[in-house]
Short mmCIF file of N, CA and C and ligand atoms in Angstrom, two decimals:
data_model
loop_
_atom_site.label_atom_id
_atom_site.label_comp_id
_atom_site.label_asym_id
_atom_site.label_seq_id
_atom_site.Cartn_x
_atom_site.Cartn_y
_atom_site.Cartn_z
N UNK Z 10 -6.65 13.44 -1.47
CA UNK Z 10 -6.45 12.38 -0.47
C UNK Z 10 -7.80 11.86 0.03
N UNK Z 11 -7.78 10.65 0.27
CA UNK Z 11 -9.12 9.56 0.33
C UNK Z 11 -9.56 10.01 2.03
N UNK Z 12 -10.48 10.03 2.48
CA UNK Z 12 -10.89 9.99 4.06
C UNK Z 12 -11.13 8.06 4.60
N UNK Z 13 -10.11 8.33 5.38
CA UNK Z 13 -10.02 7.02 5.85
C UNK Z 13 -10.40 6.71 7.04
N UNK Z 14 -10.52 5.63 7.74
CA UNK Z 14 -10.49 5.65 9.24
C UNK Z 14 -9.45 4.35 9.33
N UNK Z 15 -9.25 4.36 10.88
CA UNK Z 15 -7.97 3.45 11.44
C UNK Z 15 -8.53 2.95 12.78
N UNK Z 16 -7.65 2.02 13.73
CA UNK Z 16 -7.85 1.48 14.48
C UNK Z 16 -6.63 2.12 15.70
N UNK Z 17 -6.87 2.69 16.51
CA UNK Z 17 -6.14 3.08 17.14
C UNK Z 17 -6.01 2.38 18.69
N UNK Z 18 -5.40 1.86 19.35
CA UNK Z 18 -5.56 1.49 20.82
C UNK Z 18 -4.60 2.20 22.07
N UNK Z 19 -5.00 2.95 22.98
CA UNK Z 19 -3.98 3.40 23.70
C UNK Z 19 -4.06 2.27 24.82
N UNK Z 20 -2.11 2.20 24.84
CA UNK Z 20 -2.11 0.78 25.95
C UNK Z 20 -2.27 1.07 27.13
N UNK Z 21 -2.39 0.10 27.99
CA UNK Z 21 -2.23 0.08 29.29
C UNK Z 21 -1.28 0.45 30.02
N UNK Z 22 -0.19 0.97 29.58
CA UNK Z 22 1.16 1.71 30.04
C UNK Z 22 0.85 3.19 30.02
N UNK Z 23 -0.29 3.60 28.87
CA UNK Z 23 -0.42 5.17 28.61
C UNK Z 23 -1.78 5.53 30.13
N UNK Z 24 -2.53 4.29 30.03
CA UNK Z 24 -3.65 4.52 30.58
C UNK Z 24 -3.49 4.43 31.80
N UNK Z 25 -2.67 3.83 32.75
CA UNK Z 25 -2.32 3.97 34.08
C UNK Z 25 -1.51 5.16 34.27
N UNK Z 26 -1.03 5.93 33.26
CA UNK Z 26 -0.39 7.13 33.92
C UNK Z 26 -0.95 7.84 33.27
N UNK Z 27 -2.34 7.97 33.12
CA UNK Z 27 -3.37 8.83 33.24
C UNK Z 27 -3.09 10.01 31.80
N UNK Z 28 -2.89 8.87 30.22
CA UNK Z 28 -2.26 10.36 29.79
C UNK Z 28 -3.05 9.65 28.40
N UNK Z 29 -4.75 9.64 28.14
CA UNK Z 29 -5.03 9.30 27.63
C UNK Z 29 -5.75 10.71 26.74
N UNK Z 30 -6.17 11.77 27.36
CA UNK Z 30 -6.40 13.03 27.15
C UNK Z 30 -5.41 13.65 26.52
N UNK Z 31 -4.32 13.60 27.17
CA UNK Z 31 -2.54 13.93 25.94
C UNK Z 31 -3.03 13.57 24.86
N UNK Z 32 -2.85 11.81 24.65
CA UNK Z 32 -2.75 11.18 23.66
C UNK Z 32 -3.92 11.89 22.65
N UNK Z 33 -4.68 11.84 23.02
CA UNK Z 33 -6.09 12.08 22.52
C UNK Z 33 -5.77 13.36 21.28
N UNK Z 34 -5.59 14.33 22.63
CA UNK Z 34 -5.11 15.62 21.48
C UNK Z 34 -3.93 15.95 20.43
N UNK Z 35 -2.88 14.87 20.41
CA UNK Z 35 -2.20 14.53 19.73
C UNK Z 35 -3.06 14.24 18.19
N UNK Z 36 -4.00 13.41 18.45
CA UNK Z 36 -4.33 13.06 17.13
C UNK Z 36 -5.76 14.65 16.86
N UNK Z 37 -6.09 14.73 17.56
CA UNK Z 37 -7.05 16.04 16.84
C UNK Z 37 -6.66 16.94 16.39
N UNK Z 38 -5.37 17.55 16.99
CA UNK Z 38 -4.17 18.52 16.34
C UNK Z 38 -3.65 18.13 15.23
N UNK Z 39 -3.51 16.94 14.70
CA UNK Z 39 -3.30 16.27 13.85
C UNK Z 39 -4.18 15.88 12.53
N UNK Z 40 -5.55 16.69 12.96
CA UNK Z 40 -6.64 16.61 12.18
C UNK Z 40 -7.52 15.14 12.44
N UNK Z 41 -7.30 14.27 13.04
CA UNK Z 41 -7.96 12.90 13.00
C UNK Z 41 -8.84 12.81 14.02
N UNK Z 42 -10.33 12.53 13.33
CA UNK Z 42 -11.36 12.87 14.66
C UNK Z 42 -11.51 11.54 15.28
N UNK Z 43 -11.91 11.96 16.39
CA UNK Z 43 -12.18 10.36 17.34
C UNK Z 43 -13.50 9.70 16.96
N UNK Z 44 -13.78 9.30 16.22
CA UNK Z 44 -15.15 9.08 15.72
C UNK Z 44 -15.90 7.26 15.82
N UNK Z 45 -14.85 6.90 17.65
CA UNK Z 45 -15.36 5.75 18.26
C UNK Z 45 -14.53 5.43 19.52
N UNK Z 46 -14.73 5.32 20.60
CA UNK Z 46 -14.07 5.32 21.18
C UNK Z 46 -14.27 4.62 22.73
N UNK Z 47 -13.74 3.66 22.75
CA UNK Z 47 -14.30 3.01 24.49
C UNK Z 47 -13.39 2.52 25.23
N UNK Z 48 -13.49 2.54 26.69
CA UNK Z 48 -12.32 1.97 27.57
C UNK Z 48 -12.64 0.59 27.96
N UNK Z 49 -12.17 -0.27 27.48
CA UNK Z 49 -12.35 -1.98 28.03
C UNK Z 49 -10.86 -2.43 28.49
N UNK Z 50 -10.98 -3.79 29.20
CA UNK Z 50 -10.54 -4.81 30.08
C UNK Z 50 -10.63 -6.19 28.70
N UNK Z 51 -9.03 -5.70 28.14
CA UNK Z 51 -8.76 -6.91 26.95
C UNK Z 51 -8.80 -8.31 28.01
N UNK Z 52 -9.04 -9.51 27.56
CA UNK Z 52 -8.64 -10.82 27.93
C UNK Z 52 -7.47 -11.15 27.36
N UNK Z 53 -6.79 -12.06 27.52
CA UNK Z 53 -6.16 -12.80 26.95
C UNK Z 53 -5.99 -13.49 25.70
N UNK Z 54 -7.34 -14.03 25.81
CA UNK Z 54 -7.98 -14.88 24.67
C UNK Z 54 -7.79 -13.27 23.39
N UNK Z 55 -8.56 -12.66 23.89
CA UNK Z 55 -8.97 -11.09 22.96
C UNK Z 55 -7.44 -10.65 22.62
N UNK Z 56 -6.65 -10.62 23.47
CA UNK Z 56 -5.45 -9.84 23.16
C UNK Z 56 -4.75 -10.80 22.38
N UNK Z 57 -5.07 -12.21 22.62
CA UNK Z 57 -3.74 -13.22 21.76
C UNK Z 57 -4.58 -13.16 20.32
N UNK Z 58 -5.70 -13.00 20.15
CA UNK Z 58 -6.47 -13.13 18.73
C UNK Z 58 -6.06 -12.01 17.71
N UNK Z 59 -6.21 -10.55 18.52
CA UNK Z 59 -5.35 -9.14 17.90
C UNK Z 59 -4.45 -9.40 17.74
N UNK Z 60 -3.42 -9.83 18.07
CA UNK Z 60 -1.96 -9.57 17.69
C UNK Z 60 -1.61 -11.34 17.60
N UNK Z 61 -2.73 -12.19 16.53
CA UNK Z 61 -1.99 -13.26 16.24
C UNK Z 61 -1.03 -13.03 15.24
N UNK Z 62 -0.99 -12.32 14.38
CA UNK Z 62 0.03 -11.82 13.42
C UNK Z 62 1.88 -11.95 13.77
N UNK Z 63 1.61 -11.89 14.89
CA UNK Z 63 2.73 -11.97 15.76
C UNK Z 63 2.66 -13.03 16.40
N UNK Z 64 2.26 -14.30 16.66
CA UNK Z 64 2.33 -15.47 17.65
C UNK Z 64 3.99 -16.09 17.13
N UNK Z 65 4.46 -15.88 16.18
CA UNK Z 65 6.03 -16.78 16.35
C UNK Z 65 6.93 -15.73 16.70
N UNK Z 66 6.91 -14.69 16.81
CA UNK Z 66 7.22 -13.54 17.35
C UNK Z 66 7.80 -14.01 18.58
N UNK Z 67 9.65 -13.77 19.12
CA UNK Z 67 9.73 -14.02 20.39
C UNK Z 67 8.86 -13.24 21.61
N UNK Z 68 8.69 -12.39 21.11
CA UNK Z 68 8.12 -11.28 22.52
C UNK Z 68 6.28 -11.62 22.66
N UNK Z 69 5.60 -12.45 21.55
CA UNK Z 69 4.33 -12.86 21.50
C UNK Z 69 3.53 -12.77 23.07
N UNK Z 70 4.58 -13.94 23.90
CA UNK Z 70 3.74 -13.88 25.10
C UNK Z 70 3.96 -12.70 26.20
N UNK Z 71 5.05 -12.17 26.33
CA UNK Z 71 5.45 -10.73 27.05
C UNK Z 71 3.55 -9.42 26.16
N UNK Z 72 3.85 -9.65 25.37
CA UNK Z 72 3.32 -8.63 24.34
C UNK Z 72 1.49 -8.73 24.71
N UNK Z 73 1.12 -9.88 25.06
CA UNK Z 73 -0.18 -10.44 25.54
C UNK Z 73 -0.34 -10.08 27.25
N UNK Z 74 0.62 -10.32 28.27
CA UNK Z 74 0.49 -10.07 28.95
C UNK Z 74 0.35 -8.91 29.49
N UNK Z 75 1.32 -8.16 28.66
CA UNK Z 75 1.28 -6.23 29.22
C UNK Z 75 -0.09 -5.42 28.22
N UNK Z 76 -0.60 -6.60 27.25
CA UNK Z 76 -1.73 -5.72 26.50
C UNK Z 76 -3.02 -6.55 27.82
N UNK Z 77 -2.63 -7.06 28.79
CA UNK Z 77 -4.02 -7.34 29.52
C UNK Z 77 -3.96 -6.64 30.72
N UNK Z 78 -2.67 -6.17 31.16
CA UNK Z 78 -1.88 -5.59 32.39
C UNK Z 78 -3.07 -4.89 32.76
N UNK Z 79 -3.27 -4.16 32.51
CA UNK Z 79 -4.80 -2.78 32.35
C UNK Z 79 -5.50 -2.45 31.56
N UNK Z 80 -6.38 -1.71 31.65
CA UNK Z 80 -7.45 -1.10 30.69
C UNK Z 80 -6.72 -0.25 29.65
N UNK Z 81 -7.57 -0.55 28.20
CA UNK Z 81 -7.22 -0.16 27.13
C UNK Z 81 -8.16 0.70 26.74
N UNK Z 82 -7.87 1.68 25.93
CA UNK Z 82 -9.01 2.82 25.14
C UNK Z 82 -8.51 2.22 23.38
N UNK Z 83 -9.60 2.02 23.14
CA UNK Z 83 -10.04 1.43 21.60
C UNK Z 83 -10.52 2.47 20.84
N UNK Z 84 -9.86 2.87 19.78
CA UNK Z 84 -10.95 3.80 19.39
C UNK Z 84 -10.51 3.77 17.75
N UNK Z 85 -11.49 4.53 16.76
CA UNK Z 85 -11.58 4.43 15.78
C UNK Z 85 -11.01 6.19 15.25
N UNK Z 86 -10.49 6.55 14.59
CA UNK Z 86 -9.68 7.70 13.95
C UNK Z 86 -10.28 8.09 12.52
N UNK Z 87 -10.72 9.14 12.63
CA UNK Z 87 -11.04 9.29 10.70
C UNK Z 87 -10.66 10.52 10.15
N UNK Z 88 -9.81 10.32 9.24
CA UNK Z 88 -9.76 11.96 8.63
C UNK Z 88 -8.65 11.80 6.91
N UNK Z 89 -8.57 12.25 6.53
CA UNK Z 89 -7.62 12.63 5.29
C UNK Z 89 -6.59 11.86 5.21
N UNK Z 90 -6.16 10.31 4.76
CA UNK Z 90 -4.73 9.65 4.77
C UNK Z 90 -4.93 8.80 6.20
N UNK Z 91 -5.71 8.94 6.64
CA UNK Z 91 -5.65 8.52 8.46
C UNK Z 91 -4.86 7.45 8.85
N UNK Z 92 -5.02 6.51 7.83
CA UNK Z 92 -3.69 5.44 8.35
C UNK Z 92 -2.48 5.66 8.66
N UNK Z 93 -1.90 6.56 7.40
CA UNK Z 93 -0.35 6.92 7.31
C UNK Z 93 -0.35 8.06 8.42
N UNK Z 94 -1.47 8.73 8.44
CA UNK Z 94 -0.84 10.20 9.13
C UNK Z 94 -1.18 9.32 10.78
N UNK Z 95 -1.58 9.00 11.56
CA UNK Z 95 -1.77 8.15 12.50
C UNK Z 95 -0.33 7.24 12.82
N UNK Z 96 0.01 6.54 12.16
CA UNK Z 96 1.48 6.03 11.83
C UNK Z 96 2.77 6.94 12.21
N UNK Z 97 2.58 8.06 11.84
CA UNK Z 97 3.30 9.31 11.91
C UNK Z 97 3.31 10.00 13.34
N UNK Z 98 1.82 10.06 13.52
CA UNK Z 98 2.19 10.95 15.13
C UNK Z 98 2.32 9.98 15.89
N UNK Z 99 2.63 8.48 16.25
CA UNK Z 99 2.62 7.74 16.73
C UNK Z 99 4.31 7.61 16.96
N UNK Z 100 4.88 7.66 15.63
CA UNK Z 100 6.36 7.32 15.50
C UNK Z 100 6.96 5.78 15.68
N UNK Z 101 7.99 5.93 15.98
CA UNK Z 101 8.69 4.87 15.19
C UNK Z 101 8.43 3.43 16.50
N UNK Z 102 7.86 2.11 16.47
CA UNK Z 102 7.93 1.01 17.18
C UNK Z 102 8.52 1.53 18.82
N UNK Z 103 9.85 1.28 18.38
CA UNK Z 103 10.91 1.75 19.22
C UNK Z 103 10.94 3.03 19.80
N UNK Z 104 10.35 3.49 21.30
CA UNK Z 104 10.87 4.84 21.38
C UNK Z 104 11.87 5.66 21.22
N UNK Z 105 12.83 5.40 21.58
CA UNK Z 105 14.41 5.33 21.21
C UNK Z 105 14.76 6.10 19.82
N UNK Z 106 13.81 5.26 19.06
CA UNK Z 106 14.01 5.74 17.15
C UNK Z 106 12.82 6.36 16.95
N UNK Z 107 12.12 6.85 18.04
CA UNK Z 107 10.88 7.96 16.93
C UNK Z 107 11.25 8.99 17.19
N UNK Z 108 10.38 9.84 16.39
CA UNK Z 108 11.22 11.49 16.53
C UNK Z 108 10.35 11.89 17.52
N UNK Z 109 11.22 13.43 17.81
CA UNK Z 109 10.67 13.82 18.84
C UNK Z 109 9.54 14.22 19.22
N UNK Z 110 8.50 14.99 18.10
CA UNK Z 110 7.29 15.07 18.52
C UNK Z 110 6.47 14.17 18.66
N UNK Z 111 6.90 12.93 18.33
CA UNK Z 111 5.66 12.13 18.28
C UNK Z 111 5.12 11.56 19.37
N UNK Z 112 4.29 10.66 19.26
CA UNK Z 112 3.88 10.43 20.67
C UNK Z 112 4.33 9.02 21.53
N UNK Z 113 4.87 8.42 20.76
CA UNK Z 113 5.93 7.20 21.69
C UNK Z 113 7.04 7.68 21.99
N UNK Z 114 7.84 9.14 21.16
CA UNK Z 114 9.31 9.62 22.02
C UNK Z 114 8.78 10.52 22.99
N UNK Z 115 7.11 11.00 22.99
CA UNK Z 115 6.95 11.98 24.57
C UNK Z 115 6.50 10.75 25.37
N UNK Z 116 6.06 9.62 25.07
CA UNK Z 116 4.89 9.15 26.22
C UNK Z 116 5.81 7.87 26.49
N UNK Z 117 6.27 7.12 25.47
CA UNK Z 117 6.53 5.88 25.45
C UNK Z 117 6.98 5.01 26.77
N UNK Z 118 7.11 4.04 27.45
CA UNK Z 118 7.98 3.41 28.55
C UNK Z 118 9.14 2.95 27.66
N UNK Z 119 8.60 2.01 26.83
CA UNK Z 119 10.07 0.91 25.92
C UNK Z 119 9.38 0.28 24.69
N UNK Z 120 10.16 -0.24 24.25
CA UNK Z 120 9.81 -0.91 23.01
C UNK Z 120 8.43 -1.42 22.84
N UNK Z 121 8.64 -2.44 24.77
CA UNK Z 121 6.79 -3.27 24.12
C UNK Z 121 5.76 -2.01 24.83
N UNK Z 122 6.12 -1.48 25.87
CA UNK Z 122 4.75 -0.84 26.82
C UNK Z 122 5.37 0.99 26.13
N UNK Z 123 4.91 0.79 24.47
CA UNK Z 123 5.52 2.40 23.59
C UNK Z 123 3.75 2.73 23.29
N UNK Z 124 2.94 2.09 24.66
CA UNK Z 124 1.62 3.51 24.71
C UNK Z 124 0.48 3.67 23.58
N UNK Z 125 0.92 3.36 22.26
CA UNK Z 125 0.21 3.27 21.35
C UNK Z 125 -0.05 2.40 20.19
N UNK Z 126 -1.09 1.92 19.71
CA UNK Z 126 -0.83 0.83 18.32
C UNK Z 126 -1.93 1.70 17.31
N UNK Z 127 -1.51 1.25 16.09
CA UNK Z 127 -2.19 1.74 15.47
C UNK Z 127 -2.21 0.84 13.88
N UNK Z 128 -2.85 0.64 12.91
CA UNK Z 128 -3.39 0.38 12.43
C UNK Z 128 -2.39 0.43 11.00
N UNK Z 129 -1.63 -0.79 10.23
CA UNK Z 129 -0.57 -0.23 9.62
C UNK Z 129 -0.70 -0.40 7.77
N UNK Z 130 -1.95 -0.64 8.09
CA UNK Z 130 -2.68 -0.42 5.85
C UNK Z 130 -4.14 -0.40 6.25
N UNK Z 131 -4.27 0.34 5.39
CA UNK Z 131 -6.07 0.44 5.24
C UNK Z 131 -7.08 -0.83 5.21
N UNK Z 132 -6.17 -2.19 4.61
CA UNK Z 132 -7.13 -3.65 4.72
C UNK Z 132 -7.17 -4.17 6.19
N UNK Z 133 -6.12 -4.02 6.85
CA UNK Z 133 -6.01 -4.20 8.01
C UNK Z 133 -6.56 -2.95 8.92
N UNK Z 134 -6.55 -1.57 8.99
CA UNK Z 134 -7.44 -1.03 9.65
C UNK Z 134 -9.05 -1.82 9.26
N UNK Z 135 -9.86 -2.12 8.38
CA UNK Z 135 -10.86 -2.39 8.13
C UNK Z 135 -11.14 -3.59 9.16
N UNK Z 136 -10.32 -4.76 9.06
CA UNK Z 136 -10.05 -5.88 10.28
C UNK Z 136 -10.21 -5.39 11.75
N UNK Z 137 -9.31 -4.55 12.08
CA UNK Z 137 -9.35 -4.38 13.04
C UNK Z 137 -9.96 -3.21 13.91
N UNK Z 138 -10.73 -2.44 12.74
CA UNK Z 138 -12.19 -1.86 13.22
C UNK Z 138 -12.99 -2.70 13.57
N UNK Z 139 -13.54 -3.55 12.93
CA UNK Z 139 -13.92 -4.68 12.71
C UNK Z 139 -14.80 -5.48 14.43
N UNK Z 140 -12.79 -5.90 14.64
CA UNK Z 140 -12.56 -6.74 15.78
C UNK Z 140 -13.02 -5.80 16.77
N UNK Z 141 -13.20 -4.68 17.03
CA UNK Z 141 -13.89 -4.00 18.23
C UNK Z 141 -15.48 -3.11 18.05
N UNK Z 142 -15.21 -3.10 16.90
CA UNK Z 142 -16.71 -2.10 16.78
C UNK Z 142 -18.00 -2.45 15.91
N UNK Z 143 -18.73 -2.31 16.28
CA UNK Z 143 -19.94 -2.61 15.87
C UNK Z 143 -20.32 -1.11 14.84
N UNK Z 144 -20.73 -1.66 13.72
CA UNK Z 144 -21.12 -0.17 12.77
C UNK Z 144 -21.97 1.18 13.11
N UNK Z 145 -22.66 0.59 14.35
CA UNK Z 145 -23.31 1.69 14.59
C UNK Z 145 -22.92 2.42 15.93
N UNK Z 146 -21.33 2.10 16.42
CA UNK Z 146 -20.94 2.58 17.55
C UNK Z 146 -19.87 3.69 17.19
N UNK Z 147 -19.96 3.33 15.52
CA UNK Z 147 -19.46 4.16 14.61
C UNK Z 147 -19.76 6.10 14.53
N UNK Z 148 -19.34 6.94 15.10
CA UNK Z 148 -20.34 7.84 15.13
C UNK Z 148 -19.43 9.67 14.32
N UNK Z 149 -19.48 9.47 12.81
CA UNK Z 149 -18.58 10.52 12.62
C UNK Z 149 -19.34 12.16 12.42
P1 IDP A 201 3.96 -1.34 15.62
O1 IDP A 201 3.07 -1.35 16.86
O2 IDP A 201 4.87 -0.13 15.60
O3 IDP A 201 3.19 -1.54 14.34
P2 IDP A 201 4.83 -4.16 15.48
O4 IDP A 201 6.13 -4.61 14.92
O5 IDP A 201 3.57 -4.45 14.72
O6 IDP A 201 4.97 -2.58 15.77
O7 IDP A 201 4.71 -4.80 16.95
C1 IDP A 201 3.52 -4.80 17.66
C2 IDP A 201 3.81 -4.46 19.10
O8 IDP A 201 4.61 -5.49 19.67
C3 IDP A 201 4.62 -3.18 19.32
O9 IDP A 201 3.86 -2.00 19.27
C4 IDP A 201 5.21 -3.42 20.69
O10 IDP A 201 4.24 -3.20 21.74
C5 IDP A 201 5.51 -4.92 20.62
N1 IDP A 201 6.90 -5.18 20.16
C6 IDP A 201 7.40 -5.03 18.90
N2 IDP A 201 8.70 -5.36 18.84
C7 IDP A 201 9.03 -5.74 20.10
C8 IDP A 201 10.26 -6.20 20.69
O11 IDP A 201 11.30 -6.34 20.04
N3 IDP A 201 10.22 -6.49 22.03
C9 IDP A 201 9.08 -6.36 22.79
N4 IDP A 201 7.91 -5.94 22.26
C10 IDP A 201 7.89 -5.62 20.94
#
């Protein structure tokens, strides 16, 4: 298996109830090191550019507003498969439908404020490393 890295963001739903340290160890138990990581104040502009993929999307503008609600932790993930296995402890969109260990059926609020995003093919983790990090903030 290839060593990959991913794009991970914990939302502003995880980060106001103070459970970014949870989250955190979720993925190191998981083998995936944190190998970038910072707390910023998305804009608007910043949050509608990330998730243009989604602009015809009914929930587009709900989805912009609760990713500006509060401070976000950005961070970069690297280890063995990291995309897929990242995908995995994250679980399913929907809290409702992920399984139980993962970390949107322990942490999640709902569908849109489900605490975590993550990064869903390796061309697109590359993008959206990209969109937040500078190569040398890179530190594995
Ligand atoms: P993912 O984050 O599991 O990859 P996507 O379909 O890429 O899921 O959606 C991006 C984000 O948009 C979700 O994580 C969630 O915050 C929000 N979202 C997705 N579907 C809905 C919905 O039906 N209603 C409200 N928000 C949604």
């Amino acid at each position: 298996m290839a060593v990959e890295r991913t794009l991970s963001i914990i939302k502003p739903d995880a980060t106001r109830r103070n459970l970014t340290g949870k989250i955190n160890a979720v993925f190191e138990d998981a083998g995936l090191r944190i190998v970038a990581q910072k707390r910023i104040q998305l804009t608007p502009a910043t949050a509608g550019a990330f998730y243009e993929v989604h602009k015809e999307r009914p929930f587009y503008n709900d989805l912009v507003s609760f990713m500006v609600s509060g401070p976000v932790v950005v961070q970069v993930l690297q280890g063995e498969n990291a995309v897929a296995k990242n995908r995995e402890v994250m679980g399913a969109t929907d809290p409702k439908k992920a399984e139980a260990h993962t970390i949107r059926a322990q942490f999640a609020e709902s569908i849109e404020a489900n605490s975590v995003h993550g990064s869903d093919s390796l061309e697109n983790a590359k993008n959206e490393i990209a969109f937040f990090f500078a190569g040398t903030e890179i530190l594995p």
